[in-house]
mmCIF file of C-alpha atoms in Angstrom:
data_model
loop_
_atom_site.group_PDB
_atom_site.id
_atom_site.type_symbol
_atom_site.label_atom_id
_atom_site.label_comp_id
_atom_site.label_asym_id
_atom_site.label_seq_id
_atom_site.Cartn_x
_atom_site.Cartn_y
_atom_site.Cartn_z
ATOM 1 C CA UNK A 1 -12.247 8.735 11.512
ATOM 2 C CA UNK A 2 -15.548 9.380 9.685
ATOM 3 C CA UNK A 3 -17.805 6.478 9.320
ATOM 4 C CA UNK A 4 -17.222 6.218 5.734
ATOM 5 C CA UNK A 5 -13.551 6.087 5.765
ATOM 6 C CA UNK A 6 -13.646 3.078 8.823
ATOM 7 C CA UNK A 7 -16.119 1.057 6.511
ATOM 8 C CA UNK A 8 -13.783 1.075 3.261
ATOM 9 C CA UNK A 9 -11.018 0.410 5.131
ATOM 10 C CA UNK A 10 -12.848 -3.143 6.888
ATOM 11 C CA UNK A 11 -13.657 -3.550 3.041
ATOM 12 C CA UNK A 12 -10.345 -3.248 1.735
ATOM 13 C CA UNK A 13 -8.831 -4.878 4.608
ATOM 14 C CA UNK A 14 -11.408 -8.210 4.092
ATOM 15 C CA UNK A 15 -10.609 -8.106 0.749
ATOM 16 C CA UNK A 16 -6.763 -8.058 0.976
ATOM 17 C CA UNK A 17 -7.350 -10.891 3.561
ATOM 18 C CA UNK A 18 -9.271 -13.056 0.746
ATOM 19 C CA UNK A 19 -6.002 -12.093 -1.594
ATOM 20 C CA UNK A 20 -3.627 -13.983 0.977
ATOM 21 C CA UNK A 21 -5.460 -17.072 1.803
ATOM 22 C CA UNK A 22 -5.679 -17.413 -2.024
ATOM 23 C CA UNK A 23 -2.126 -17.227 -2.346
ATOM 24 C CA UNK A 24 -1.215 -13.884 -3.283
ATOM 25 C CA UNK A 25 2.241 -12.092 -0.894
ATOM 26 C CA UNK A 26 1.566 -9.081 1.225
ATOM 27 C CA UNK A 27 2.847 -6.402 -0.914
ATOM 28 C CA UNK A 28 0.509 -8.054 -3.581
ATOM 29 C CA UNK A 29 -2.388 -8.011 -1.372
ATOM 30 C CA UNK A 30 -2.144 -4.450 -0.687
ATOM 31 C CA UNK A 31 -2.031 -2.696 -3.826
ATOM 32 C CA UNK A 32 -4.858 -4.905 -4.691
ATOM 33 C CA UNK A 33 -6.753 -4.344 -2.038
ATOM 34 C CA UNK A 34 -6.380 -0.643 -3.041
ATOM 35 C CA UNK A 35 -5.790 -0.892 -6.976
ATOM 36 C CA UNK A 36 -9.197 0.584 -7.836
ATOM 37 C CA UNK A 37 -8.427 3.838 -5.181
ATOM 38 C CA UNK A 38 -5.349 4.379 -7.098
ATOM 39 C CA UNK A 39 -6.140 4.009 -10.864
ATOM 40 C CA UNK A 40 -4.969 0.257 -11.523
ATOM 41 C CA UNK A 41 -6.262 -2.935 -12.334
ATOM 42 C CA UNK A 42 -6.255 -5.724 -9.904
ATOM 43 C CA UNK A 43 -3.703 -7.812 -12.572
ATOM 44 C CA UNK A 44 -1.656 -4.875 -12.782
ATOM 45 C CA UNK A 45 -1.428 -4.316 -9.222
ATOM 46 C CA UNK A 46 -0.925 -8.116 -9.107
ATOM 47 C CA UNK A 47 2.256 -8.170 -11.128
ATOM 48 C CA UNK A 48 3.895 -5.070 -9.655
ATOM 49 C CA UNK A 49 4.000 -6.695 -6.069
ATOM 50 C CA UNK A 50 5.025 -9.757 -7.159
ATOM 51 C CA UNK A 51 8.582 -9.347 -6.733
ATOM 52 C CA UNK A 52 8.317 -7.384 -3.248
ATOM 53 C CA UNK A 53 7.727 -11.084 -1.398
ATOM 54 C CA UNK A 54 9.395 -11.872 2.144
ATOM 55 C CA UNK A 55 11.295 -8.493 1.745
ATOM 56 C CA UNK A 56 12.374 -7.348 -1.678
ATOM 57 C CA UNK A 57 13.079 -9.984 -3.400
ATOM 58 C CA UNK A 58 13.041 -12.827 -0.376
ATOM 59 C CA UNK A 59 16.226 -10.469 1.090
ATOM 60 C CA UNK A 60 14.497 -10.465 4.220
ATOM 61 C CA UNK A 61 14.470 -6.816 3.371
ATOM 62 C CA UNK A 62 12.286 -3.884 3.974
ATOM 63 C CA UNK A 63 8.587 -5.355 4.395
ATOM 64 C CA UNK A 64 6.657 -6.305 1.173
ATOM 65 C CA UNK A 65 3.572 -4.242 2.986
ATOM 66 C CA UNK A 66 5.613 -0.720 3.054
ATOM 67 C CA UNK A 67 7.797 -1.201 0.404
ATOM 68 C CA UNK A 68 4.338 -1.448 -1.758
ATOM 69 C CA UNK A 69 3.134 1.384 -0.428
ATOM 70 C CA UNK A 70 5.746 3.821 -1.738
ATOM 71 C CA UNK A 71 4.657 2.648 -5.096
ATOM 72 C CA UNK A 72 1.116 3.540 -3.841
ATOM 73 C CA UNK A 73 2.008 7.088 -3.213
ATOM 74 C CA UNK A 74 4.179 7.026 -6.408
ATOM 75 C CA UNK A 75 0.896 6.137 -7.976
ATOM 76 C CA UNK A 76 -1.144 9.576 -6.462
ATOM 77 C CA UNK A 77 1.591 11.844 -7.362
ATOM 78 C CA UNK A 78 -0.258 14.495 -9.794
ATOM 79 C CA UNK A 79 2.783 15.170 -11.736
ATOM 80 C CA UNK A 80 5.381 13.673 -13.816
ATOM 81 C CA UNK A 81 8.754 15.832 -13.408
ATOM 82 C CA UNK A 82 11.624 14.788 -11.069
ATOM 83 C CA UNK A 83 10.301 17.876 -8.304
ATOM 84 C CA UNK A 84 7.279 15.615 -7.896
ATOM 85 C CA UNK A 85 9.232 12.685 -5.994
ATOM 86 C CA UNK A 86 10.264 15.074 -2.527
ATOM 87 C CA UNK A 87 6.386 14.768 -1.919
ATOM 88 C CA UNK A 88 6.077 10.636 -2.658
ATOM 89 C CA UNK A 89 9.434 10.248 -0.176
ATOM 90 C CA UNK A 90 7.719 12.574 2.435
ATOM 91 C CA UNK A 91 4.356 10.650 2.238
ATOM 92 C CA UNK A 92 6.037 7.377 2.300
ATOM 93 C CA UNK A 93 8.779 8.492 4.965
ATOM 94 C CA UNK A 94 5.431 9.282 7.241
ATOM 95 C CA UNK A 95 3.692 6.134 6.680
ATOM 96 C CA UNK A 96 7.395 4.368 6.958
ATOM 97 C CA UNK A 97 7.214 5.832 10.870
ATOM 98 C CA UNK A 98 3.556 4.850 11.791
ATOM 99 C CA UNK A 99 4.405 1.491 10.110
ATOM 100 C CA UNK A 100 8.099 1.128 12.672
ATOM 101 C CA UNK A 101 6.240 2.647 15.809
ATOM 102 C CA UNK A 102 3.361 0.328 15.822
ATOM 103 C CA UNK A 103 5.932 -2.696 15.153
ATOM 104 C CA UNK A 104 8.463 -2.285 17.898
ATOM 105 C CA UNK A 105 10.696 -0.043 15.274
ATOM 106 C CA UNK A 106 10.809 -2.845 13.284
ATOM 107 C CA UNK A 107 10.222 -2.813 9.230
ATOM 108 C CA UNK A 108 13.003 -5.457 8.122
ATOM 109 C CA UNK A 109 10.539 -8.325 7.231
ATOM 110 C CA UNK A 110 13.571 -10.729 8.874
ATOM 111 C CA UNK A 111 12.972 -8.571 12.427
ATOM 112 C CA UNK A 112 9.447 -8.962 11.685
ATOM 113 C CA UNK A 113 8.818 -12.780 10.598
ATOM 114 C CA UNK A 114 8.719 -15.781 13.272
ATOM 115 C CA UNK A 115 9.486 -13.230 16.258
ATOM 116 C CA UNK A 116 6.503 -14.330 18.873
ATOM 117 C CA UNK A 117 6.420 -10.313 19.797
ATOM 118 C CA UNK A 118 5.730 -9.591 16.527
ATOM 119 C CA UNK A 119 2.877 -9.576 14.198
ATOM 120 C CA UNK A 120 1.800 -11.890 11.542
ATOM 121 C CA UNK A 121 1.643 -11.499 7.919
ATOM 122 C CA UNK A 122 -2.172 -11.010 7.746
ATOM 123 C CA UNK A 123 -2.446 -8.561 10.320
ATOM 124 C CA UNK A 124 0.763 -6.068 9.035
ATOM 125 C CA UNK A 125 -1.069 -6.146 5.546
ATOM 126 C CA UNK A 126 -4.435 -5.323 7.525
ATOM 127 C CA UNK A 127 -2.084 -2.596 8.591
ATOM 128 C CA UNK A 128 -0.614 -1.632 5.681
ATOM 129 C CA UNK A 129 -4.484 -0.632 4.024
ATOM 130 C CA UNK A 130 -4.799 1.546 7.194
ATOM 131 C CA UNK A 131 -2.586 3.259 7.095
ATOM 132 C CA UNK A 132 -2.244 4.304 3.313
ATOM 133 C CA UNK A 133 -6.643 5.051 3.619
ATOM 134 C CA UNK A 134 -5.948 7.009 6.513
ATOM 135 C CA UNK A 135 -3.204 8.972 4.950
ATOM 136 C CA UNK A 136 -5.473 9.841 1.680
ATOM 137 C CA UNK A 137 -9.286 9.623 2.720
ATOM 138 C CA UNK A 138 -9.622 11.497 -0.738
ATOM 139 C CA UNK A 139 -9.352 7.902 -2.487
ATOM 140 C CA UNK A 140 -12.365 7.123 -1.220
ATOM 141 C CA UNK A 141 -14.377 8.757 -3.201
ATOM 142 C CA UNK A 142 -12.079 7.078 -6.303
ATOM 143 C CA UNK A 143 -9.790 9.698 -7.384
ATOM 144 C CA UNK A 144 -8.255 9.252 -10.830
ATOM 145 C CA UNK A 145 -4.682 7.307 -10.175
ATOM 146 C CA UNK A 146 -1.675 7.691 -12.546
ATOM 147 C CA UNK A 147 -2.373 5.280 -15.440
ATOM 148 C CA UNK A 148 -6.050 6.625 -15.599
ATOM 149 C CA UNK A 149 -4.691 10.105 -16.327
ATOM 150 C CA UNK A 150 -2.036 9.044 -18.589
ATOM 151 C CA UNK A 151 -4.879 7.061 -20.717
ATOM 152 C CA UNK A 152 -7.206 10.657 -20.638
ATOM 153 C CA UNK A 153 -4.357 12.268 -21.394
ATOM 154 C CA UNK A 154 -3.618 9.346 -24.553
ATOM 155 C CA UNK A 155 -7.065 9.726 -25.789
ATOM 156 C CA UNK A 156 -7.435 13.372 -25.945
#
């Protein structure tokens, strides 16, 4: 991991940290943390994750922290027809299995929550940052996201 890449992630993990003790849920905190890397504004990225919360919808579903970031690679796809989605699925399938082999196989946030082998909130959305930044170092150097082509592509 270059030097670079280790640094933004400590800076978008801090910052994602900030996001929960104000009050914001995981899936929230993520895509905010990483809403500039991916073409969105923090209130955008705010109100997309709002309803991902203590698994989908308090289901005790899949984790707020993955489930988020399938929207994330949703977000970096470069095009717009249905063939485009195989490549989201496989990205998020991938970070789907780093995500259940560093957590015991476990991505249900009910198998995840109040389990004293398990991991807390703070540190699975530490996680979460990691993993997408590791899995697309290009965002580092702030490639254009969806809604930032769709405006260029608006305005021309």
């Amino acid at each position: 991991m270059s030097k670079d890449l280790a640094s933004e992630i400590k800076k978008c993990q801090d910052h994602a940290i900030d996001l929960r003790n104000q009050g914001y849920g995981c899936a929230q905190c993520v895509l905010m943390a990483l809403s500039d890397k991916i073409g969105l504004q923090e209130k955008q990225a705010a109100r997309m994750g709002a309803a991902f919360g203590t698994g989908f919808a308090g289901s005790g579903g899949i984790c707020g922290v993955i489930s988020i970031l399938g929207i994330a690679e949703g977000l970096l796809i470069s095009g717009y027809g249905p063939e485009d989605k195989s490549k989201a699925i496989w990205n998020t399938k991938e970070l789907l299995d780093k995500f259940k082999a560093s957590n015991g196989d476990r991505y249900l946030c009910r198998d995840l929550k109040g389990k004293e082998d398990t991991k807390k909130c703070p540190e699975l959305i530490k996680e979460g940052v990691e993993l997408f930044l590791n899995a697309h170092p290009e965002v580092i150097s702030h490639k254009k996201g969806l809604f930032a082509e769709i405006k260029e592509a608006l305005q021309s």
